Tab-separated table of C-alpha atoms in Angstrom:
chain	number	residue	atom	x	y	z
A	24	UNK	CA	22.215	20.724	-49.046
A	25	UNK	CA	23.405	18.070	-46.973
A	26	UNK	CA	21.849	17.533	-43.529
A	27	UNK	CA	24.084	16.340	-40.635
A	28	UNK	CA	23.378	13.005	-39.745
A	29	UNK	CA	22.770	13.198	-35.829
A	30	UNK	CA	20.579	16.837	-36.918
A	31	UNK	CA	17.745	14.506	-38.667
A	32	UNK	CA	15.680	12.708	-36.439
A	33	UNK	CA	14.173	10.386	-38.180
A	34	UNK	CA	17.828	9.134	-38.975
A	35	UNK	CA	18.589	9.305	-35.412
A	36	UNK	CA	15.102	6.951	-34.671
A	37	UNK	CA	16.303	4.583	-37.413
A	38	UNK	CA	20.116	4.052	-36.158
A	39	UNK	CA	18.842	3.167	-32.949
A	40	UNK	CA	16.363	0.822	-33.940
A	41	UNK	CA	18.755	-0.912	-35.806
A	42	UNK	CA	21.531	-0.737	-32.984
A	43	UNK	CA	18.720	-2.149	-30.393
A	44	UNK	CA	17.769	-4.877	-33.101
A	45	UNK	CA	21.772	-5.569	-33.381
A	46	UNK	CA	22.076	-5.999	-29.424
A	47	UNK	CA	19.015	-7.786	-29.252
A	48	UNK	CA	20.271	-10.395	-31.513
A	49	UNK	CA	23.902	-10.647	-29.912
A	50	UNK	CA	22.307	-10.445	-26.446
A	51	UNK	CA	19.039	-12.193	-26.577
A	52	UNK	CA	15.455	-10.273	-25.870
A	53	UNK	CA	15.433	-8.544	-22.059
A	54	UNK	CA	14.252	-10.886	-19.463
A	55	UNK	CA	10.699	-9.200	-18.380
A	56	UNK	CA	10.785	-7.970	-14.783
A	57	UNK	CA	8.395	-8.466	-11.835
A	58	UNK	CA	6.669	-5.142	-11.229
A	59	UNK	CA	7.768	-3.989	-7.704
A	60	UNK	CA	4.747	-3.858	-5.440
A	61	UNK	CA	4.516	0.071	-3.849
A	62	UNK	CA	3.336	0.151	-0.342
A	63	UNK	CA	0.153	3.086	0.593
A	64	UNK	CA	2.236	5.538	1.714
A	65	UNK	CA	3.718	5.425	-1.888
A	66	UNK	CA	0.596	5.040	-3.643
A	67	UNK	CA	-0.376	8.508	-1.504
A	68	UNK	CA	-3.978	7.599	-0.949
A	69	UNK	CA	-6.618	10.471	-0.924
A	70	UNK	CA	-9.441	10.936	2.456
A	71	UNK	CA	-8.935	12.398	5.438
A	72	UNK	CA	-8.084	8.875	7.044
A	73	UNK	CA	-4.852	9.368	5.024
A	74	UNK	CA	-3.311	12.588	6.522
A	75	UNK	CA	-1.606	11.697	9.288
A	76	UNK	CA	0.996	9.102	8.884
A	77	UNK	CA	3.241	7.903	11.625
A	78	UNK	CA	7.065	6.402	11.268
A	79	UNK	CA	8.863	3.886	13.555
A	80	UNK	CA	11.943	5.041	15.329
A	81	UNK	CA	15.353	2.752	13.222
A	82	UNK	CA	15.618	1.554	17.159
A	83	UNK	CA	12.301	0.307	16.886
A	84	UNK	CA	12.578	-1.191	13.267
A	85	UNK	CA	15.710	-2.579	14.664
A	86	UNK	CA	13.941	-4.828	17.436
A	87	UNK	CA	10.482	-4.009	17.512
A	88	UNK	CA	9.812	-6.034	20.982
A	89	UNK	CA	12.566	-4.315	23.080
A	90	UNK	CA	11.294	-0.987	22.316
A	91	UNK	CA	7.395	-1.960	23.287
A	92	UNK	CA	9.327	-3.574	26.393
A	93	UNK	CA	10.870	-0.017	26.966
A	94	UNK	CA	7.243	2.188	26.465
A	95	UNK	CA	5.416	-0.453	28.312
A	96	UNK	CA	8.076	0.079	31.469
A	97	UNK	CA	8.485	4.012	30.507
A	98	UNK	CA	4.517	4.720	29.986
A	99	UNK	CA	2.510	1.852	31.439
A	100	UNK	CA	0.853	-1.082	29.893
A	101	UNK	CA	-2.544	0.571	28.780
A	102	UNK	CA	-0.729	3.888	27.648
A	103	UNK	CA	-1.159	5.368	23.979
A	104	UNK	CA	2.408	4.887	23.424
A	105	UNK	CA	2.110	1.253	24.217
A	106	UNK	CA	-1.146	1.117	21.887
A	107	UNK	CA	0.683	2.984	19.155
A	108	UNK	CA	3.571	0.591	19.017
A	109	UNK	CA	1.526	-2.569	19.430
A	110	UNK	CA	-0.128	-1.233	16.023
A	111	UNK	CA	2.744	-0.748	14.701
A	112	UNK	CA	4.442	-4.204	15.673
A	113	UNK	CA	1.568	-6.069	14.217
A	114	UNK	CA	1.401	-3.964	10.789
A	115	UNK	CA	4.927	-2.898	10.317
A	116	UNK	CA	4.841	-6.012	7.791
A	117	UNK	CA	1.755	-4.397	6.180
A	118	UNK	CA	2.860	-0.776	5.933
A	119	UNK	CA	6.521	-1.016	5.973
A	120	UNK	CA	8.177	2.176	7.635
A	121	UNK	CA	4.812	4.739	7.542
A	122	UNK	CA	1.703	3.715	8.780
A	123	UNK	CA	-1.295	5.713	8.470
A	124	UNK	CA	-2.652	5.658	11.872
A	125	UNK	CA	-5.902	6.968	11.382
A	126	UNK	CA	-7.037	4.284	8.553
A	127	UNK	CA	-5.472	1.563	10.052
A	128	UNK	CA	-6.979	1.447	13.606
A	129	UNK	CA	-10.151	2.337	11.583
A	130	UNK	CA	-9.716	-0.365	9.750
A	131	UNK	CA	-9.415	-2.559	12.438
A	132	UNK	CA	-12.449	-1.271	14.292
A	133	UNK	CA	-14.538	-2.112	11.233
A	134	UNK	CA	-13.532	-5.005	10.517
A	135	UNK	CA	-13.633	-6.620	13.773
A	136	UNK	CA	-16.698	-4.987	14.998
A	137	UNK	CA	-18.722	-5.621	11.471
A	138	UNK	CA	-18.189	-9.147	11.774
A	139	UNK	CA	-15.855	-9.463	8.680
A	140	UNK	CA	-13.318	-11.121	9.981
A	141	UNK	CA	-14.978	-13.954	11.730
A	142	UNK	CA	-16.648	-14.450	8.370
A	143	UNK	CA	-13.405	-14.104	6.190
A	144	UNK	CA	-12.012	-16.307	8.809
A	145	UNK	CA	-14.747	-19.700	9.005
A	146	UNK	CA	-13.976	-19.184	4.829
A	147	UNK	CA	-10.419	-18.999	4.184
A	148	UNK	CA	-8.119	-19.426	7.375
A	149	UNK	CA	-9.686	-22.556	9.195
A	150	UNK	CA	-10.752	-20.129	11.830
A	151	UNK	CA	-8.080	-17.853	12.864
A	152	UNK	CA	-9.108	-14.257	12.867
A	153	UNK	CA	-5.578	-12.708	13.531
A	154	UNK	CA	-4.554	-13.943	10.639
A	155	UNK	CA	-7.579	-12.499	8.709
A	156	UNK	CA	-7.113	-9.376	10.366
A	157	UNK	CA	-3.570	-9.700	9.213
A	158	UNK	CA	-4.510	-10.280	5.411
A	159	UNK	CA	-7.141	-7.520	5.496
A	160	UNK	CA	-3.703	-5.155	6.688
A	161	UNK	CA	-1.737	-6.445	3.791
A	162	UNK	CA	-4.412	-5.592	1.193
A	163	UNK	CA	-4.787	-2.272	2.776
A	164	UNK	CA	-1.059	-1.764	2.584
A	165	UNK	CA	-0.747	-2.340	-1.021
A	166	UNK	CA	-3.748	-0.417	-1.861
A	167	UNK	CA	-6.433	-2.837	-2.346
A	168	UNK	CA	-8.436	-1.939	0.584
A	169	UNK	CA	-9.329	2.289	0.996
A	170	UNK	CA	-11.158	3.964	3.945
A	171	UNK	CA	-13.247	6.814	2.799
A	172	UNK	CA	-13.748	10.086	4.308
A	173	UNK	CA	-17.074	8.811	5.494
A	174	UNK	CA	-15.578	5.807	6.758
A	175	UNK	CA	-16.310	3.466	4.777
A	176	UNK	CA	-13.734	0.513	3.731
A	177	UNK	CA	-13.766	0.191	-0.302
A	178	UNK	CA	-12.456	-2.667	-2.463
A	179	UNK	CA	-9.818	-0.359	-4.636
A	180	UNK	CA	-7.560	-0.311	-7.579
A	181	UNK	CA	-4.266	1.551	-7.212
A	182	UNK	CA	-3.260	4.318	-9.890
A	183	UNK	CA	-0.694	3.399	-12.338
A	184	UNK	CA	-2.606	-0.050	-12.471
A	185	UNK	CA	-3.616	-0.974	-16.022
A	186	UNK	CA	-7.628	-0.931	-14.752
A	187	UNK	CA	-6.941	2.512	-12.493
A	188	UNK	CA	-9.146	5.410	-13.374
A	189	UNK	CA	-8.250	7.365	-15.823
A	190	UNK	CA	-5.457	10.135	-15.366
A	191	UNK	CA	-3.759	7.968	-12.691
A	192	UNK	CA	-6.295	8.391	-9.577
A	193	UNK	CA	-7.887	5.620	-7.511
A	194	UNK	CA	-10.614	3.590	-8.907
A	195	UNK	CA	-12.929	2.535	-5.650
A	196	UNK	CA	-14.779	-0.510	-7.251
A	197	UNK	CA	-17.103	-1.851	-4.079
A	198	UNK	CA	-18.002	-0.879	-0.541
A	199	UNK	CA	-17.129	-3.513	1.547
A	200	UNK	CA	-18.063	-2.389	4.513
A	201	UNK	CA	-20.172	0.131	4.916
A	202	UNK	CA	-19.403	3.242	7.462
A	203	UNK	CA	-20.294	3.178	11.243
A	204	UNK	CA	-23.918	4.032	11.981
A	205	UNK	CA	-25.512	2.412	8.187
A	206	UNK	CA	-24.989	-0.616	9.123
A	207	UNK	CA	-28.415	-3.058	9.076
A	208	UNK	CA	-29.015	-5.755	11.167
Protein backbone atom coordinates (compact mmCIF):
# COMPACT_ATOMS: atom_id res chain seq x y z
CA UNK A 1 0.00 0.00 0.00
CA UNK A 2 0.99 3.26 -1.08
CA UNK A 3 1.64 5.98 1.51
CA UNK A 4 0.71 9.62 0.67
CA UNK A 5 3.57 11.60 0.16
CA UNK A 6 3.00 14.70 2.58
CA UNK A 7 1.62 11.57 5.33
CA UNK A 8 5.45 10.25 5.62
CA UNK A 9 7.63 12.33 7.46
CA UNK A 10 10.68 11.40 6.75
CA UNK A 11 9.70 12.31 3.04
CA UNK A 12 8.42 15.51 4.24
CA UNK A 13 12.16 16.14 6.21
CA UNK A 14 13.87 15.16 2.94
CA UNK A 15 11.83 17.56 0.41
CA UNK A 16 12.63 20.32 2.52
CA UNK A 17 16.12 19.76 2.90
CA UNK A 18 16.46 19.60 -0.57
CA UNK A 19 14.15 22.74 -1.26
CA UNK A 20 16.39 24.75 1.50
CA UNK A 21 19.63 23.33 -0.28
CA UNK A 22 17.90 24.54 -3.76
CA UNK A 23 17.28 28.20 -2.29
CA UNK A 24 20.44 28.23 -0.66
CA UNK A 25 22.21 27.77 -3.85
CA UNK A 26 19.98 30.30 -5.95
CA UNK A 27 20.07 32.72 -3.00
CA UNK A 28 23.37 32.41 -1.35
CA UNK A 29 23.80 31.15 2.56
CA UNK A 30 21.70 33.67 5.16
CA UNK A 31 23.72 36.55 6.27
CA UNK A 32 24.24 35.73 10.23
CA UNK A 33 22.51 38.30 12.42
CA UNK A 34 23.70 40.35 15.43
CA UNK A 35 21.97 38.94 18.50
CA UNK A 36 19.72 41.78 19.85
CA UNK A 37 20.92 42.79 23.29
CA UNK A 38 17.64 42.40 25.95
CA UNK A 39 17.57 45.02 28.56
CA UNK A 40 16.92 43.64 32.72
CA UNK A 41 13.56 44.16 32.75
CA UNK A 42 13.50 41.55 29.86
CA UNK A 43 15.96 39.31 31.22
CA UNK A 44 13.37 39.37 34.51
CA UNK A 45 16.07 39.19 37.11
CA UNK A 46 15.34 37.22 40.40
CA UNK A 47 15.94 39.09 44.36
CA UNK A 48 13.90 41.17 46.05
CA UNK A 49 15.87 44.30 44.61
CA UNK A 50 14.00 43.29 41.41
CA UNK A 51 10.27 43.64 42.37
CA UNK A 52 9.43 46.89 42.01
CA UNK A 53 10.05 48.41 38.69
CA UNK A 54 9.14 51.92 37.77
CA UNK A 55 8.17 53.36 34.03
CA UNK A 56 8.66 56.92 32.65
CA UNK A 57 5.61 58.84 31.66
CA UNK A 58 5.85 59.00 27.06
CA UNK A 59 5.86 62.96 28.21
CA UNK A 60 8.83 62.30 30.05
CA UNK A 61 10.56 59.92 27.45
CA UNK A 62 9.56 62.62 25.13
CA UNK A 63 11.82 65.45 26.81
CA UNK A 64 13.17 64.16 29.83
CA UNK A 65 14.47 67.80 31.11
CA UNK A 66 11.09 69.66 30.77
CA UNK A 67 9.36 67.21 32.84
CA UNK A 68 12.20 67.33 35.84
CA UNK A 69 11.74 71.24 35.14
CA UNK A 70 7.92 70.65 35.81
CA UNK A 71 8.39 68.23 39.30
CA UNK A 72 11.17 70.41 40.41
CA UNK A 73 8.58 73.65 40.13
CA UNK A 74 5.43 71.26 41.09
CA UNK A 75 7.28 69.37 44.17
CA UNK A 76 10.42 71.26 45.13
CA UNK A 77 14.01 70.71 44.36
CA UNK A 78 14.90 68.06 47.13
CA UNK A 79 11.45 66.20 46.67
CA UNK A 80 11.26 62.30 45.90
CA UNK A 81 9.67 63.07 42.71
CA UNK A 82 12.56 65.22 41.72
CA UNK A 83 15.02 62.33 43.02
CA UNK A 84 13.02 59.73 41.14
CA UNK A 85 13.26 61.47 37.83
CA UNK A 86 16.86 62.59 38.19
CA UNK A 87 17.44 58.62 38.41
CA UNK A 88 15.65 58.11 35.80
CA UNK A 89 17.20 60.92 33.46
CA UNK A 90 20.63 59.64 34.13
CA UNK A 91 19.74 55.75 33.54
CA UNK A 92 16.94 55.91 31.10
CA UNK A 93 19.95 55.06 28.59
CA UNK A 94 20.79 52.10 30.88
CA UNK A 95 17.34 50.65 31.51
CA UNK A 96 15.39 51.85 28.65
CA UNK A 97 11.58 52.39 29.59
CA UNK A 98 11.53 50.23 33.23
CA UNK A 99 13.91 50.83 35.73
CA UNK A 100 14.13 48.84 38.74
CA UNK A 101 14.29 51.38 41.38
CA UNK A 102 15.25 49.46 44.19
CA UNK A 103 18.58 47.86 42.52
CA UNK A 104 19.52 50.76 40.85
CA UNK A 105 19.79 53.42 43.64
CA UNK A 106 21.33 50.38 45.48
CA UNK A 107 23.57 50.10 43.08
CA UNK A 108 24.60 53.43 43.17
CA UNK A 109 24.98 53.58 46.93
CA UNK A 110 27.46 50.72 46.68
CA UNK A 111 29.30 51.64 44.30
CA UNK A 112 29.99 55.09 45.22
CA UNK A 113 30.24 54.55 48.86
CA UNK A 114 32.62 51.21 48.43
CA UNK A 115 35.03 53.14 46.62
CA UNK A 116 34.53 51.30 43.23
CA UNK A 117 34.11 53.86 41.19
CA UNK A 118 36.96 56.09 42.04
CA UNK A 119 38.99 52.94 41.48
CA UNK A 120 37.26 51.87 38.13
CA UNK A 121 37.67 55.46 37.35
CA UNK A 122 41.90 56.29 38.03
CA UNK A 123 41.87 52.71 35.68
CA UNK A 124 39.79 53.11 32.75
CA UNK A 125 38.15 56.69 32.34
CA UNK A 126 41.18 59.14 33.02
CA UNK A 127 39.36 60.04 36.16
CA UNK A 128 35.80 60.73 35.62
CA UNK A 129 33.56 58.89 37.99
CA UNK A 130 30.16 59.82 36.30
CA UNK A 131 31.11 58.17 33.60
CA UNK A 132 32.11 55.03 35.61
CA UNK A 133 29.05 55.24 37.43
CA UNK A 134 27.47 55.42 34.04
CA UNK A 135 29.23 52.14 32.68
CA UNK A 136 28.56 50.27 35.94
CA UNK A 137 24.46 51.27 34.94
CA UNK A 138 24.91 49.92 31.49
CA UNK A 139 26.31 46.55 32.66
CA UNK A 140 23.59 46.38 35.16
CA UNK A 141 21.06 47.07 32.46
CA UNK A 142 22.05 44.33 30.24
CA UNK A 143 22.44 41.91 32.97
CA UNK A 144 26.01 41.76 33.71
CA UNK A 145 25.89 43.30 37.03
CA UNK A 146 22.99 41.58 39.77
CA UNK A 147 22.15 42.86 43.31
CA UNK A 148 21.34 40.05 45.60
CA UNK A 149 18.75 39.80 48.15
CA UNK A 150 21.46 40.39 50.68
CA UNK A 151 22.71 43.19 48.82
CA UNK A 152 25.37 42.29 47.40
CA UNK A 153 26.41 43.41 43.64
CA UNK A 154 27.48 40.08 41.60
CA UNK A 155 29.40 39.84 38.31
CA UNK A 156 26.48 37.75 36.28
CA UNK A 157 25.71 35.87 33.18
CA UNK A 158 22.25 36.34 31.67
CA UNK A 159 20.01 33.16 30.85
CA UNK A 160 19.73 32.20 27.32
CA UNK A 161 23.59 33.01 27.19
CA UNK A 162 25.61 30.07 25.86
CA UNK A 163 27.66 29.98 29.53
CA UNK A 164 24.09 30.63 31.61
CA UNK A 165 23.26 28.00 34.14
CA UNK A 166 21.68 25.33 33.15
CA UNK A 167 17.78 25.34 32.46
CA UNK A 168 17.98 29.05 31.50
CA UNK A 169 18.50 30.80 35.10
CA UNK A 170 21.20 33.29 36.08
CA UNK A 171 24.67 32.18 36.59
CA UNK A 172 26.20 34.74 39.44
CA UNK A 173 30.00 34.14 38.74
CA UNK A 174 31.78 36.76 41.43
CA UNK A 175 30.84 39.11 44.23
CA UNK A 176 31.99 42.28 43.41
CA UNK A 177 31.06 44.06 46.03
CA UNK A 178 30.22 42.72 48.93
CA UNK A 179 26.81 43.79 50.94
CA UNK A 180 26.63 46.79 53.39
CA UNK A 181 27.92 46.01 56.88
CA UNK A 182 30.88 42.99 55.56
CA UNK A 183 32.78 45.24 54.28
CA UNK A 184 36.71 45.25 55.78
CA UNK A 185 38.77 48.03 56.05
Amino acid sequence: MARNRKADPARRRSDEAARRAAATERVGPRTPRTPRVKLLHALRPPGEYYQLWAEPSTQFLQDPEAALKEAIGRYGEDSCDAATLRVFAGHAESYGHNVPTAAAAHLDLLVRSSGMATAMAAAITDGDEEETLAAVHRLHGMGMLLVDDEGAVWLTVPPGTPVSAPNGEWRFVEKKIPAPGRWSN
